[in-house]
mmCIF file of C-alpha atoms in Angstrom:
data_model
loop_
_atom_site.group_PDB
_atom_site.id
_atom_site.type_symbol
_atom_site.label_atom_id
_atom_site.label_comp_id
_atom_site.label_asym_id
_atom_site.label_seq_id
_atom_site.Cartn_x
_atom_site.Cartn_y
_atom_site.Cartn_z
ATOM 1 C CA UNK P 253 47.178 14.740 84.119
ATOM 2 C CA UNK P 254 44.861 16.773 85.781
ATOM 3 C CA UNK P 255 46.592 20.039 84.564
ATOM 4 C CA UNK P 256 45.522 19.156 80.910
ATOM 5 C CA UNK P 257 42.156 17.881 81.991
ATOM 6 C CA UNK P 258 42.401 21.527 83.232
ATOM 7 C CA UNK P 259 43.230 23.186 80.570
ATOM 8 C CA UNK P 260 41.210 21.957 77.797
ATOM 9 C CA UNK P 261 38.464 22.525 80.077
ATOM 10 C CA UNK P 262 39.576 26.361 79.753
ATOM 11 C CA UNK P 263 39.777 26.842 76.233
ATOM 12 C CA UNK P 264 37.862 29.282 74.493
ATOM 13 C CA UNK P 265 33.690 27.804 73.150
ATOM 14 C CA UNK P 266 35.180 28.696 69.608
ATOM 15 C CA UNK P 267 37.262 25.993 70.096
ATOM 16 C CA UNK P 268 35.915 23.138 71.980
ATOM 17 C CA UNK P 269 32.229 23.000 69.702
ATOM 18 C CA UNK P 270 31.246 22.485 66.150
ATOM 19 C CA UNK P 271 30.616 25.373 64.371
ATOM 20 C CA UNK P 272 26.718 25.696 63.870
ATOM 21 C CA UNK P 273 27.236 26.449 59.900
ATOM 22 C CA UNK P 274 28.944 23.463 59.657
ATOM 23 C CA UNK P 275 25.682 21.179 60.180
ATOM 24 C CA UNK P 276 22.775 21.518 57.620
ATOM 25 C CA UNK P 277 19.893 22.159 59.328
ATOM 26 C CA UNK P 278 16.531 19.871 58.870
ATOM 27 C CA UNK P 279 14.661 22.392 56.939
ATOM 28 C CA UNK P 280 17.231 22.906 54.847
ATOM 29 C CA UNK P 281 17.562 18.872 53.884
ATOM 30 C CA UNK P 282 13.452 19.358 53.500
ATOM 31 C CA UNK P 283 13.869 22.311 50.846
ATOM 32 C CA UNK P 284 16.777 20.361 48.959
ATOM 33 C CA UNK P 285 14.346 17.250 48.759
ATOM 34 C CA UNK P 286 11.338 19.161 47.391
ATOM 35 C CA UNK P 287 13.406 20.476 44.801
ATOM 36 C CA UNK P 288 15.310 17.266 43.594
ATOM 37 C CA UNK P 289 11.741 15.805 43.575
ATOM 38 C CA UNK P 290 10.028 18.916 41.438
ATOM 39 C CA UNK P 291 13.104 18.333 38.885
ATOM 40 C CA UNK P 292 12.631 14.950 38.616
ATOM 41 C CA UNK P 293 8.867 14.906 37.876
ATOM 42 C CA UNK P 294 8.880 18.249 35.260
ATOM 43 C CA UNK P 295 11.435 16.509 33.579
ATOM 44 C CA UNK P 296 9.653 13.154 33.110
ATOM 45 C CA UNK P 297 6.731 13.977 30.442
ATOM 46 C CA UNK P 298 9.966 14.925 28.211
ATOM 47 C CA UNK P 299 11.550 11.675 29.254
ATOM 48 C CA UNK P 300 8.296 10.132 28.024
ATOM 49 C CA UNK P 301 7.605 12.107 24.730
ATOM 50 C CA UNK P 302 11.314 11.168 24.180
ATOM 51 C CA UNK P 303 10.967 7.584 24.296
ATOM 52 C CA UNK P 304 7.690 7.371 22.479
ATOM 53 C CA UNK P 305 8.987 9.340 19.902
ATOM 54 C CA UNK P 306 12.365 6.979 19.752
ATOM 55 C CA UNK P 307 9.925 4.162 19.825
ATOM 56 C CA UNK P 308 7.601 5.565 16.789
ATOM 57 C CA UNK P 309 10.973 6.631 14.751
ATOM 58 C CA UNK P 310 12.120 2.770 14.996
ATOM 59 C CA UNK P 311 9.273 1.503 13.909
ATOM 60 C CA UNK P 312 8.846 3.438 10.978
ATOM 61 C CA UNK P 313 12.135 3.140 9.944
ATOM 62 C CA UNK P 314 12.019 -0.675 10.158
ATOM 63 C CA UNK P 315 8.561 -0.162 7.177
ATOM 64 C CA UNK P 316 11.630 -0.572 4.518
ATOM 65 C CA UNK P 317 9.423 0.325 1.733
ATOM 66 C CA UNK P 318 11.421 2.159 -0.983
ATOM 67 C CA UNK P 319 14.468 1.391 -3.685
ATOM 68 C CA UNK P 320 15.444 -1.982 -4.981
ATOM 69 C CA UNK P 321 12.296 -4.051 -3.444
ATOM 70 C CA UNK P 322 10.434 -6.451 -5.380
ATOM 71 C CA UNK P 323 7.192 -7.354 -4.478
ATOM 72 C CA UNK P 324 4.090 -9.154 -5.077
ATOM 73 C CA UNK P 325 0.214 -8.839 -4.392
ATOM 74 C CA UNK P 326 -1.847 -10.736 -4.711
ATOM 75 C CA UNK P 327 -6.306 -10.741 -3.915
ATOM 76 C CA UNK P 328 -9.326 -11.320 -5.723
ATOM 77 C CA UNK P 329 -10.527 -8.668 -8.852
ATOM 78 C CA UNK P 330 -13.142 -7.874 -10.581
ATOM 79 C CA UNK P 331 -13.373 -6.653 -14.270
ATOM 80 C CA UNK P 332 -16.236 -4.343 -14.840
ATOM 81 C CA UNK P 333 -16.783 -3.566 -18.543
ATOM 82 C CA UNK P 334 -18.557 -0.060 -19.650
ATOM 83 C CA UNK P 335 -22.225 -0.256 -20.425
ATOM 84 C CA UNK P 336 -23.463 -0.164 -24.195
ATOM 85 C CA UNK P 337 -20.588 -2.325 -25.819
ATOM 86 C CA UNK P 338 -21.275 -1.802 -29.159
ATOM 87 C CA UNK P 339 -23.730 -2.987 -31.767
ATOM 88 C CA UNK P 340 -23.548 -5.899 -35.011
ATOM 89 C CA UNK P 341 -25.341 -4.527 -37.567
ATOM 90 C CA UNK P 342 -25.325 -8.038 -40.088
ATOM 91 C CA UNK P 343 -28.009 -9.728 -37.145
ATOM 92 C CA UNK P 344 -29.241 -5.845 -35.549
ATOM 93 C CA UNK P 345 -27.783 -6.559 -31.915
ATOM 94 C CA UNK P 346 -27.119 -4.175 -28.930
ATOM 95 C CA UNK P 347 -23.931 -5.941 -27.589
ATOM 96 C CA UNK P 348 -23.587 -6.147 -23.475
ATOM 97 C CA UNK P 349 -20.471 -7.532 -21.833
ATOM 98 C CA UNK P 350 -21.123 -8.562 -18.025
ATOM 99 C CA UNK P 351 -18.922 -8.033 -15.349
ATOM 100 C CA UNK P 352 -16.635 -11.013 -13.888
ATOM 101 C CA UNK P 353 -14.259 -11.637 -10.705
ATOM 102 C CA UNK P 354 -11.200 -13.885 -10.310
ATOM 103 C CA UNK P 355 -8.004 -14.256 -8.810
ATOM 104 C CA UNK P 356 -5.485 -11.831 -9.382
ATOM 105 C CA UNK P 357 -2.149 -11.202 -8.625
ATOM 106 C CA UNK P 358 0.850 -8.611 -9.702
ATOM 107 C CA UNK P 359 4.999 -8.643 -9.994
ATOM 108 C CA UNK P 360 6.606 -5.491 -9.099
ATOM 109 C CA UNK P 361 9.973 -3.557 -8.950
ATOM 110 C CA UNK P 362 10.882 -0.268 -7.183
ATOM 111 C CA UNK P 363 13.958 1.319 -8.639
ATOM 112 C CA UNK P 364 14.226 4.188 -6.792
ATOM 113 C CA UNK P 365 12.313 5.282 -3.634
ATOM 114 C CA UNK P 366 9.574 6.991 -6.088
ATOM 115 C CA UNK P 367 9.266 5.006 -9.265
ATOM 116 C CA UNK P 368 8.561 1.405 -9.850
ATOM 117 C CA UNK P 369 7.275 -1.369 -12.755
ATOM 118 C CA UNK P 370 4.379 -3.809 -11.993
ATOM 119 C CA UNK P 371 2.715 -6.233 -14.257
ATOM 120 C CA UNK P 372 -0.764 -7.358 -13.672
ATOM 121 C CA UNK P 373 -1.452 -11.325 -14.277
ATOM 122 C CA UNK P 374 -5.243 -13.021 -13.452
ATOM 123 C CA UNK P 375 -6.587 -16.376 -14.221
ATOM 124 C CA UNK P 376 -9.463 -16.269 -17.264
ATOM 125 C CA UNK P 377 -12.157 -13.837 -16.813
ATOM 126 C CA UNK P 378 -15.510 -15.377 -17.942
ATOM 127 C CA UNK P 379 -17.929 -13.264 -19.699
ATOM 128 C CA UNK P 380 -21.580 -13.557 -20.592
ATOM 129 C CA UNK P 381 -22.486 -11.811 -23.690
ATOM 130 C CA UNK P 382 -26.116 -10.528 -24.070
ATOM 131 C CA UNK P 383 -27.602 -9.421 -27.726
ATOM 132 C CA UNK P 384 -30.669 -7.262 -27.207
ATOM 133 C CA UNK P 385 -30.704 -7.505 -23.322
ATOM 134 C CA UNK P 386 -30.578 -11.228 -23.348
ATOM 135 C CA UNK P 387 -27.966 -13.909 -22.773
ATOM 136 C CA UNK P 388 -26.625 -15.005 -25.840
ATOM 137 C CA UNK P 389 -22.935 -16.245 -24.869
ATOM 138 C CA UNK P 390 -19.547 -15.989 -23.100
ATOM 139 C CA UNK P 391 -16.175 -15.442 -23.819
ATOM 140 C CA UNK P 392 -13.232 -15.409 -21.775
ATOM 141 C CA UNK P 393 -10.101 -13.086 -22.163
ATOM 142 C CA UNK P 394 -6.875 -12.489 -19.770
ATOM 143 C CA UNK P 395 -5.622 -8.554 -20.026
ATOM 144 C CA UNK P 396 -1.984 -8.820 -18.724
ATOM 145 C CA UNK P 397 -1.127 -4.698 -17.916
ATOM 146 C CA UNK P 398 2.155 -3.754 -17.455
ATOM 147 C CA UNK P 399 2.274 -0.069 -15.222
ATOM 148 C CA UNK P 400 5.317 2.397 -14.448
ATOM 149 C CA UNK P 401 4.553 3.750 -10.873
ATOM 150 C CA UNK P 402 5.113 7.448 -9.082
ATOM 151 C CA UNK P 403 4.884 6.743 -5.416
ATOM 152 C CA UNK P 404 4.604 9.999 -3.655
ATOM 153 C CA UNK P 405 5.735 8.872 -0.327
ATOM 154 C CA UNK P 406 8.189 6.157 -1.232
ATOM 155 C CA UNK P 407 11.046 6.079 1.246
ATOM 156 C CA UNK P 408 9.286 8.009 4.008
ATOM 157 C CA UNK P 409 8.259 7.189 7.365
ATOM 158 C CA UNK P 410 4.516 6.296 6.095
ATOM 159 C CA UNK P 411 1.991 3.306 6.879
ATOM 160 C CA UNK P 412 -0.220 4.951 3.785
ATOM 161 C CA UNK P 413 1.578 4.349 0.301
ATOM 162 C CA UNK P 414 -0.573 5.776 -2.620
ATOM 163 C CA UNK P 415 0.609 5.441 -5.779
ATOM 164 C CA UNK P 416 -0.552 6.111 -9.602
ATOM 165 C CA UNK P 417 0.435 4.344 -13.011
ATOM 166 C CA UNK P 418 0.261 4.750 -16.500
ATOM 167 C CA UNK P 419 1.328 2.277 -19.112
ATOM 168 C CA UNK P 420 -0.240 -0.705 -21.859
ATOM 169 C CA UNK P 421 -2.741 -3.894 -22.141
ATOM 170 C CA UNK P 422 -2.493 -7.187 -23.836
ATOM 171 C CA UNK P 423 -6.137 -8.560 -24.108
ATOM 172 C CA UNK P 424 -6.371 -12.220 -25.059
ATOM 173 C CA UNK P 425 -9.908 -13.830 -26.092
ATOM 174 C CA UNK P 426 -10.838 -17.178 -25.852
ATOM 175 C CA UNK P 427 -13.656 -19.409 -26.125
ATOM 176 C CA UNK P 428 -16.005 -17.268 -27.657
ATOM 177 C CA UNK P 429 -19.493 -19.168 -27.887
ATOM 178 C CA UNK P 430 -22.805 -17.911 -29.216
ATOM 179 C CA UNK P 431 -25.031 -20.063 -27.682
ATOM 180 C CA UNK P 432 -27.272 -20.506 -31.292
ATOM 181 C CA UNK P 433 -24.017 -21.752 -32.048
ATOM 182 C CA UNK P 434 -22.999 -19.370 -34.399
ATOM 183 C CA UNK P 435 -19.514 -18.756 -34.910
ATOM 184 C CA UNK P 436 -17.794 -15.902 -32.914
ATOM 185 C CA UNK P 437 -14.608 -14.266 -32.749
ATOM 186 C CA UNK P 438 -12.939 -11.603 -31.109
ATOM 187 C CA UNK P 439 -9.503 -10.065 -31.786
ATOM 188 C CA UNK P 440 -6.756 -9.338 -29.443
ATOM 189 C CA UNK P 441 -6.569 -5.957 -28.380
ATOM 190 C CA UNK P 442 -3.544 -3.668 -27.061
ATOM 191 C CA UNK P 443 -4.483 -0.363 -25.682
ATOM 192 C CA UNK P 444 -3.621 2.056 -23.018
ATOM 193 C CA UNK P 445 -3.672 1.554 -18.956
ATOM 194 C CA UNK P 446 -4.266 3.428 -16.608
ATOM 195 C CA UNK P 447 -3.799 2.730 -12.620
ATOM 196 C CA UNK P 448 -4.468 4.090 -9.231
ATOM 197 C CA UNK P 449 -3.847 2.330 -5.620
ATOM 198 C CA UNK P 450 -2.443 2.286 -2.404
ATOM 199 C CA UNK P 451 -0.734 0.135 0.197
ATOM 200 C CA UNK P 452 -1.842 0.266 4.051
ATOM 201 C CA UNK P 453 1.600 -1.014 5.197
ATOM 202 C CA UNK P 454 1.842 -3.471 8.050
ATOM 203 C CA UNK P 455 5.457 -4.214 8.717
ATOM 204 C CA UNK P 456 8.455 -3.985 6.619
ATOM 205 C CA UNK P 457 7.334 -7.215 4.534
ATOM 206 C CA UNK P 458 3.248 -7.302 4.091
ATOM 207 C CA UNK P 459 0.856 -4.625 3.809
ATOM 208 C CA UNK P 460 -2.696 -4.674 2.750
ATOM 209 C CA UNK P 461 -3.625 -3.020 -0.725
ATOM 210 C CA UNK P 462 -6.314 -1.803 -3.029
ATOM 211 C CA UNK P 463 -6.335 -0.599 -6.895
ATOM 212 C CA UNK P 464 -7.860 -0.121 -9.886
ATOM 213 C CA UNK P 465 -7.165 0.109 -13.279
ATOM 214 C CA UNK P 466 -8.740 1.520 -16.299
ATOM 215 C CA UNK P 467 -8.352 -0.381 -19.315
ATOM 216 C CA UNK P 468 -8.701 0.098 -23.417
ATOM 217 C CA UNK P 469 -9.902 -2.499 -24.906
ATOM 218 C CA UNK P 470 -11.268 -2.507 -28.348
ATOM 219 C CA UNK P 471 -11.971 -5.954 -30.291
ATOM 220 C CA UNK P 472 -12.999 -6.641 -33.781
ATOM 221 C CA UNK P 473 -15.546 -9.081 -33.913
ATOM 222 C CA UNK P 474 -16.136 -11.583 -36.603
ATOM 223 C CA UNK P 475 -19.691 -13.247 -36.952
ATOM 224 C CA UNK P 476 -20.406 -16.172 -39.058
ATOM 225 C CA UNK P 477 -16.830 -15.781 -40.887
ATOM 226 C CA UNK P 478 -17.522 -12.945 -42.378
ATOM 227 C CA UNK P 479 -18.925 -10.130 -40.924
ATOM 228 C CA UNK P 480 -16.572 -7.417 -38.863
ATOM 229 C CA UNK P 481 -17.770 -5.106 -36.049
ATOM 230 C CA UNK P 482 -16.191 -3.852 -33.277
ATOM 231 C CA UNK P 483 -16.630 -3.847 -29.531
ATOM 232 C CA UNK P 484 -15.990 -1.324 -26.985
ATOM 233 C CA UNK P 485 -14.921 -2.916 -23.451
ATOM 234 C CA UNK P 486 -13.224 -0.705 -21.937
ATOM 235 C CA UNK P 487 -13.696 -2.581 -18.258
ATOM 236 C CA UNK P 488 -12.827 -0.782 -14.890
ATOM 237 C CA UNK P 489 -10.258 -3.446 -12.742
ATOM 238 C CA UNK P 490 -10.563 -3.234 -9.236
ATOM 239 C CA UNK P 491 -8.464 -5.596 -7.070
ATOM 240 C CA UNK P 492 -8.084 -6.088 -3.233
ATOM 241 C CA UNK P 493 -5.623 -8.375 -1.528
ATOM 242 C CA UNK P 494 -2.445 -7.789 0.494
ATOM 243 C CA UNK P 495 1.170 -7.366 -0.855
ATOM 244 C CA UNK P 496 4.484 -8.707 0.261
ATOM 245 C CA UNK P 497 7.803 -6.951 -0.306
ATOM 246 C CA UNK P 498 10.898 -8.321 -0.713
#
């Protein structure tokens, strides 16, 4: 026993000890820590810009506002016809429409990413009608307009939706009253539209929106059964609400 105590008390350093490269040494565990650390925090702004941009991409994508939606809007509008409506010669009157507001609301169809169909409804528009720069009656008429649509950005990642239309009117008078109570009536009219707007999308169902519309609308008017003159209306439409698609 003691001879191999002995011995292995005579073998070479080389082979008794650990090897000093076989140990990492504390600056070295230092070094490898600093770097791990720099790595870490250059690459996290990218980590970040990553994820914000993931985040943004989702939630534009999820706007669904393109082909095959229906929709609807739907606010208050306000009908404001030209100045200088025209003139009846048979009792030598300057004829002024005044402007009007009610609620209005539209029907659409998209039926492809960039082109659509919308038809503008209201309730009644009341009108005074002033002869000479004084009130001398009312009338109210409903102009249903029916619009085809370019939308620009349809089917893109975009909150802002403008579009533009072009298309025809249907006016329909009623109740026209002269308040001397002579009789009064006005024709229906069909002339040409034309439309500009844009949606300020919310989510992928409402949005808020604005618009406006020009409208023609000429009317022959008959006065006391028997006299004809016409009248030149020819209102601006705007309208703000919000829309829902669908």
């Amino acid at each position: 026993m003691s001879d191999v105590v002995t011995r292995s008390a005579s073998l070479p350093a080389h082979l008794t000890s650990r090897s000093p490269r076989s140990a990492a040494r504390p600056w070295q565990l230092l070094a490898l820590a600093g770097l791990t650390g720099l790595a870490t925090l250059g690459a996290a702004p990218a980590m970040a810009a990553d994820s914000l941009n993931a985040s943004s991409h989702s939630s534009l994508s999820s706007l669904n506002y393109g082909a095959g939606q229906f929709w609807t809007r739907a606010g208050v509008a306000k009908v404001s016809p030209k100045s200088d409506n025209g003139r009846i010669d048979a009792i030598g009157a300057d004829v002024d429409v005044d402007d009007d507001s009610a609620f209005a609301f539209t029907l659409g169809y998209r039926f492809t990413d960039t082109f659509g169909i919308e038809l503008l409804a209201a309730q009644d528009f009341d009108h005074d009608i002033s002869l000479n720069g004084q009130k001398a009656g009312s009338v109210d008429h409903l102009p249903p307009t029916l619009t085809l649509q370019y939308y620009p950005l349809g089917g893109r990642e975009s909150r802002i939706q403008p579009y533009i239309g072009a298309g025809v009117n249907y006016t329909h008078f009623s109740d026209e009253t002269l308040d001397d109570g002579t009789k009064l009536e006005m024709d229906d009219s069909w002339g040409a539209a034309a439309q500009i707007g844009v949606d300020l999308v919310i989510n992928e169902h409402w949005a808020a929106n604005v618009a406006a519309w020009y409208l023609d609308i000429d009317s022959d008017v008959t006065v006391a059964g028997s006299v004809n003159d016409k009248v030149e209306i020819d209102p601006i439409v705007t309208m703000a609400g919000i829309s829902y698609r669908f």
